[in-house]
Amino acid sequence: MIKIHNLGFPRIGAQRELKFALEKFWRGEISEQALENTGAELRAHHWQVQADLDLVPVGDFSFYDHVLDMSCLLGHWPERVQGLSGSELDQYFRVARGRSAQDSDCQCVAAGEMTKWFDTNYHYIVPEFSAETAFNLNPQRLLAQVKQAQALGHTPKVVIQGPVTYLWLGKSKDATDKLTLLPKLLSVYAQLLHALAQEGVRWVQVDESALVTDLDSQWQQAFTSAYQYLDALTHKPNLLLTTYFGDLAQHLDLALSLPVQGIHLDAVKAQHEITQVLAGLGDEKILSLGVIDGRNIWKTNLTATLAALQPIAQSLGERLWLAPSCSLLHVPVDLAQETQLDQEVATWLAFAVQKLQELKILQQALNHGEASVAQDLADNQAAIQARRQSKRVHKPEVQARLARITPELGQRLSPYAQRAPQQAQKLKLPLYPTTTIGSFPQTADIRQARRDWRLGRLDEPTYQTLMREQIAHAVKVQEDLGLDVLVHGEAERNDMVEYFGEQLEGYIFSQNGWVQSYGSRCVKPPILFGDIERLQPMTLEWIRYAQSLTDKPMKGMLTGPVTILNWSFVRDDQPRSTSCYQLALAIRDEVLDLEAAGIQVIQIDEAALREGLPLRASQWQTYLDWAVQAFRITANGVSDQTQIHTHMCYSEFNDIIQAIAAMDADVITIETSRSDMELLQAFEDFHYPNEIGPGVYDIHSPNIPTQAAMEALMRKAADFIPAQRLWVNPDCGLKTRQWSEVLPALEAMVKAAQALRVQA
Ligand code: GLN
Ligand code: ZN
């Protein structure tokens, strides 16, 4: 009999119950006990939903982040919070969110650094290591959850980060080699495994996804020594070595050589390795195959999956387990919550709850014959076929246009050196031109108007008038401030991806498809289901109106194809690059419409270009090649005089500078204010030829930067990049700020630019 299990269930709640409880707790509206109760209820409910599984995950629930939970379990707090008073939960949130002087206890600490969880849009709190790092097992919370699951009649499989991946995820604060901490860490893991065994836990899922990244020989050796050490322990549960988000590639033999009782493979991303893993599995190990895609929202083709699994089930028998490819943290909770979804597309989808139902059907079919689930399989096949044949998915005109793409389509007419003087002549900008990144404060009024309009409480003409008033206000403010290249302010946009997705054919939007991004923050990725078409202009009227109000150049404002792609659930029936090129063609049409309407400067934001980088460096170039080409197709149909801007809000450019240069935007605005311009070094070293606007105003903070500070930053920038190619602008859009912060900050920014011009 083959078994089924789950690597992790979304913890935020189908109605985001955890989010709302957390935020109430942080505002002091509910007690710690009330928050704990919500946590316990959610866990109980989620196990109930998973009751058909042979093993339910325990330890996957978290009040903020599972890596921070692991730090807490290991008694490993950052030095700066050690010795502070308060409950453990207090300490936990202090690390998660930081605490500022406004708080009454005045124990101010900076939040732990947050970084992206592998190649997902989830962010974890980075463990901090130093030579002094000590670990002290703190298992009460986890053990209580084990007991809770057992009391409810479930068989728990405890989920933890493996020791090597835990070190790999962290950051050394004092240049200590993290691997030197491994022996100390392992002795705490030994105590933990002992404590779990005492509690009657038979299986522990040890997440070691560092194995799907490139590891040097020391890290590989660390795996061997860590697992030999754990294997030698006498009283411990079985270990399921778990990897996801990628294939094992060069570490396949290493993973198979580790002395553990089972191994979980992401059978979606590493499908091509199943045969090899089977061959090297030996006679005793369990093989868990993650056959249900935990990173996407499509139904699994159950018939095809079963066909592939039959021979494996024959040979492994009860040593075969099935699961989703990774934790279901990365998909929305329950499709049944969606009442307004496009009815046709909805039949092709599976969220977390539905994915577990698929798992159950597979298990039934393998254990009791396909006839036992004949109707389920037939329904699934019908949905798979309908999607495959749908005319809304497959559009010959879109595909024909894609087939006509040539390299020339991404080519500007002339190189930058020839375009720049033409643009200068047309735009007549001063030295150190000033601009902003696009959005202005999204006030309560603006959000209310958008909401009322969506709900039909505000008619179209009234909504148009209100938005135009906002645009007029933004233009007036910018003219008064003396900015050089203006923006319309993006009042009409809820979100930089959703706004475009909603107007493109081939996209749908869920009402409740929330996925945790970090802490209580969730995102609702749009679903790209079909060939992409732009039926009519998306931004043209707003930008045209804005331009009509001023003689200064008005920047057209668009989101680029790579960012739209990377922030969506995308198709699994064609390469990401194909979907990206379709988006590129649609936005290219918008660029050309803006140009035809007399817009001389067009910004195409690629905020998420970097986060699409694959986990292994060996695959970066392939991704960058098509991503850059998609941007170029979008941008490069314009005349030499039209100035193309792009914007990226991050500060690591070293390893992608060549791709950034290949995008060939006339101007790139980037986030730099917090890194003191040092990152411009990468641009200088590369002899980056085009114009750069290094942000001088940190929009993430309510602080208002001074003119002197911004001048100093720009002088520093001029050490790296000739002043003729520098722009003066904030780090990112201003939508999260208040007007009361934005006005003085921009006034000081414009004055800084004026002062620099005088000095030049
Ligand atoms: N144009 C967008 C804005 O100003 C850019 C946002 C972003 O880069 N994340 O809000
Ligand atoms: Zn930005």
mmCIF file of C-alpha atoms in Angstrom, residues 559-683:
data_model
loop_
_atom_site.group_PDB
_atom_site.id
_atom_site.type_symbol
_atom_site.label_atom_id
_atom_site.label_comp_id
_atom_site.label_asym_id
_atom_site.label_seq_id
_atom_site.Cartn_x
_atom_site.Cartn_y
_atom_site.Cartn_z
ATOM 1 C CA THR A 559 5.093 47.363 -16.329
ATOM 2 C CA GLY A 560 7.482 45.173 -18.273
ATOM 3 C CA PRO A 561 6.760 41.625 -19.485
ATOM 4 C CA VAL A 562 9.287 39.909 -17.211
ATOM 5 C CA THR A 563 7.815 41.481 -14.088
ATOM 6 C CA ILE A 564 4.253 40.688 -15.107
ATOM 7 C CA LEU A 565 5.327 37.089 -15.713
ATOM 8 C CA ASN A 566 7.334 36.677 -12.517
ATOM 9 C CA TRP A 567 4.511 37.972 -10.328
ATOM 10 C CA SER A 568 1.819 35.749 -11.872
ATOM 11 C CA PHE A 569 0.841 32.093 -11.752
ATOM 12 C CA VAL A 570 1.816 31.069 -15.243
ATOM 13 C CA ARG A 571 0.999 28.337 -17.712
ATOM 14 C CA ASP A 572 2.609 24.935 -17.349
ATOM 15 C CA ASP A 573 1.782 23.938 -20.926
ATOM 16 C CA GLN A 574 4.389 26.145 -22.574
ATOM 17 C CA PRO A 575 7.809 27.539 -21.578
ATOM 18 C CA ARG A 576 7.870 30.685 -19.423
ATOM 19 C CA SER A 577 9.738 32.375 -22.237
ATOM 20 C CA THR A 578 6.800 31.873 -24.613
ATOM 21 C CA SER A 579 4.371 33.509 -22.205
ATOM 22 C CA CYS A 580 6.884 36.301 -21.681
ATOM 23 C CA TYR A 581 7.197 37.001 -25.397
ATOM 24 C CA GLN A 582 3.411 37.149 -25.699
ATOM 25 C CA LEU A 583 3.328 39.742 -22.947
ATOM 26 C CA ALA A 584 6.157 41.591 -24.651
ATOM 27 C CA LEU A 585 4.207 41.897 -27.898
ATOM 28 C CA ALA A 586 1.134 43.190 -26.088
ATOM 29 C CA ILE A 587 3.052 45.853 -24.178
ATOM 30 C CA ARG A 588 5.055 46.770 -27.256
ATOM 31 C CA ASP A 589 1.767 47.770 -28.855
ATOM 32 C CA GLU A 590 1.072 50.021 -25.880
ATOM 33 C CA VAL A 591 4.527 51.596 -26.181
ATOM 34 C CA LEU A 592 3.911 52.353 -29.839
ATOM 35 C CA ASP A 593 0.476 53.817 -29.125
ATOM 36 C CA LEU A 594 1.978 56.113 -26.493
ATOM 37 C CA GLU A 595 4.686 57.224 -28.889
ATOM 38 C CA ALA A 596 2.148 57.872 -31.630
ATOM 39 C CA ALA A 597 0.198 60.044 -29.192
ATOM 40 C CA GLY A 598 3.247 62.263 -28.746
ATOM 41 C CA ILE A 599 4.653 60.813 -25.513
ATOM 42 C CA GLN A 600 8.414 61.301 -25.667
ATOM 43 C CA VAL A 601 9.539 59.403 -22.583
ATOM 44 C CA ILE A 602 8.266 55.908 -21.741
ATOM 45 C CA GLN A 603 9.229 53.972 -18.614
ATOM 46 C CA ILE A 604 8.924 50.185 -18.557
ATOM 47 C CA ASP A 605 9.336 48.875 -15.009
ATOM 48 C CA GLU A 606 11.147 45.593 -14.506
ATOM 49 C CA ALA A 607 11.021 45.397 -10.709
ATOM 50 C CA ALA A 608 11.039 41.587 -10.741
ATOM 51 C CA LEU A 609 13.627 40.837 -13.400
ATOM 52 C CA ARG A 610 16.251 39.799 -10.893
ATOM 53 C CA GLU A 611 14.004 37.578 -8.829
ATOM 54 C CA GLY A 612 13.302 35.375 -11.817
ATOM 55 C CA LEU A 613 16.905 34.150 -11.787
ATOM 56 C CA PRO A 614 17.032 30.338 -11.581
ATOM 57 C CA LEU A 615 18.505 28.704 -8.473
ATOM 58 C CA ARG A 616 21.550 27.390 -10.270
ATOM 59 C CA ALA A 617 23.970 29.867 -11.781
ATOM 60 C CA SER A 618 24.464 27.529 -14.724
ATOM 61 C CA GLN A 619 20.898 28.326 -15.840
ATOM 62 C CA TRP A 620 21.071 32.083 -15.432
ATOM 63 C CA GLN A 621 22.204 32.899 -18.918
ATOM 64 C CA THR A 622 19.315 31.114 -20.595
ATOM 65 C CA TYR A 623 16.830 33.016 -18.453
ATOM 66 C CA LEU A 624 18.559 36.346 -18.901
ATOM 67 C CA ASP A 625 18.757 35.863 -22.651
ATOM 68 C CA TRP A 626 15.020 35.542 -23.134
ATOM 69 C CA ALA A 627 14.120 38.003 -20.378
ATOM 70 C CA VAL A 628 16.311 40.698 -21.900
ATOM 71 C CA GLN A 629 15.050 39.932 -25.380
ATOM 72 C CA ALA A 630 11.437 40.194 -24.164
ATOM 73 C CA PHE A 631 12.212 43.620 -22.697
ATOM 74 C CA ARG A 632 13.891 44.699 -25.895
ATOM 75 C CA ILE A 633 10.932 43.592 -28.002
ATOM 76 C CA THR A 634 8.681 45.606 -25.713
ATOM 77 C CA ALA A 635 10.777 48.742 -25.754
ATOM 78 C CA ASN A 636 12.681 48.937 -28.962
ATOM 79 C CA GLY A 637 10.079 49.599 -31.617
ATOM 80 C CA VAL A 638 10.327 53.347 -31.015
ATOM 81 C CA SER A 639 12.186 56.074 -32.894
ATOM 82 C CA ASP A 640 15.606 57.300 -31.788
ATOM 83 C CA GLN A 641 14.114 60.448 -30.257
ATOM 84 C CA THR A 642 11.822 58.576 -27.899
ATOM 85 C CA GLN A 643 13.530 58.021 -24.583
ATOM 86 C CA ILE A 644 13.048 54.611 -22.930
ATOM 87 C CA HIS A 645 13.415 54.384 -19.158
ATOM 88 C CA THR A 646 13.382 51.293 -17.011
ATOM 89 C CA HIS A 647 13.248 50.970 -13.244
ATOM 90 C CA MET A 648 14.479 48.242 -10.922
ATOM 91 C CA CYS A 649 14.038 48.368 -7.182
ATOM 92 C CA TYR A 650 16.943 46.424 -5.781
ATOM 93 C CA SER A 651 20.591 46.908 -5.374
ATOM 94 C CA GLU A 652 22.450 43.801 -6.420
ATOM 95 C CA PHE A 653 23.584 44.350 -9.966
ATOM 96 C CA ASN A 654 27.064 42.814 -9.959
ATOM 97 C CA ASP A 655 26.090 39.491 -11.408
ATOM 98 C CA ILE A 656 23.518 40.771 -13.904
ATOM 99 C CA ILE A 657 25.144 43.978 -15.111
ATOM 100 C CA GLN A 658 25.787 42.587 -18.564
ATOM 101 C CA ALA A 659 22.092 41.757 -18.964
ATOM 102 C CA ILE A 660 21.125 45.204 -17.674
ATOM 103 C CA ALA A 661 23.355 46.794 -20.270
ATOM 104 C CA ALA A 662 21.923 44.503 -22.950
ATOM 105 C CA MET A 663 18.439 45.835 -22.179
ATOM 106 C CA ASP A 664 19.774 49.077 -23.631
ATOM 107 C CA ALA A 665 17.251 51.377 -21.934
ATOM 108 C CA ASP A 666 18.264 54.988 -22.434
ATOM 109 C CA VAL A 667 17.830 55.607 -18.700
ATOM 110 C CA ILE A 668 17.707 53.156 -15.787
ATOM 111 C CA THR A 669 16.570 54.263 -12.339
ATOM 112 C CA ILE A 670 17.663 52.052 -9.461
ATOM 113 C CA GLU A 671 17.567 51.767 -5.685
ATOM 114 C CA THR A 672 20.792 53.054 -4.160
ATOM 115 C CA SER A 673 20.182 55.503 -1.340
ATOM 116 C CA ARG A 674 20.753 52.962 1.432
ATOM 117 C CA SER A 675 23.853 51.463 -0.114
ATOM 118 C CA ASP A 676 25.614 54.813 -0.297
ATOM 119 C CA MET A 677 26.090 54.626 -4.092
ATOM 120 C CA GLU A 678 28.651 51.835 -3.731
ATOM 121 C CA LEU A 679 26.691 49.655 -6.084
ATOM 122 C CA LEU A 680 27.466 52.048 -8.935
ATOM 123 C CA GLN A 681 30.883 50.421 -8.873
ATOM 124 C CA ALA A 682 29.407 47.548 -10.862
ATOM 125 C CA PHE A 683 28.228 50.009 -13.512
#
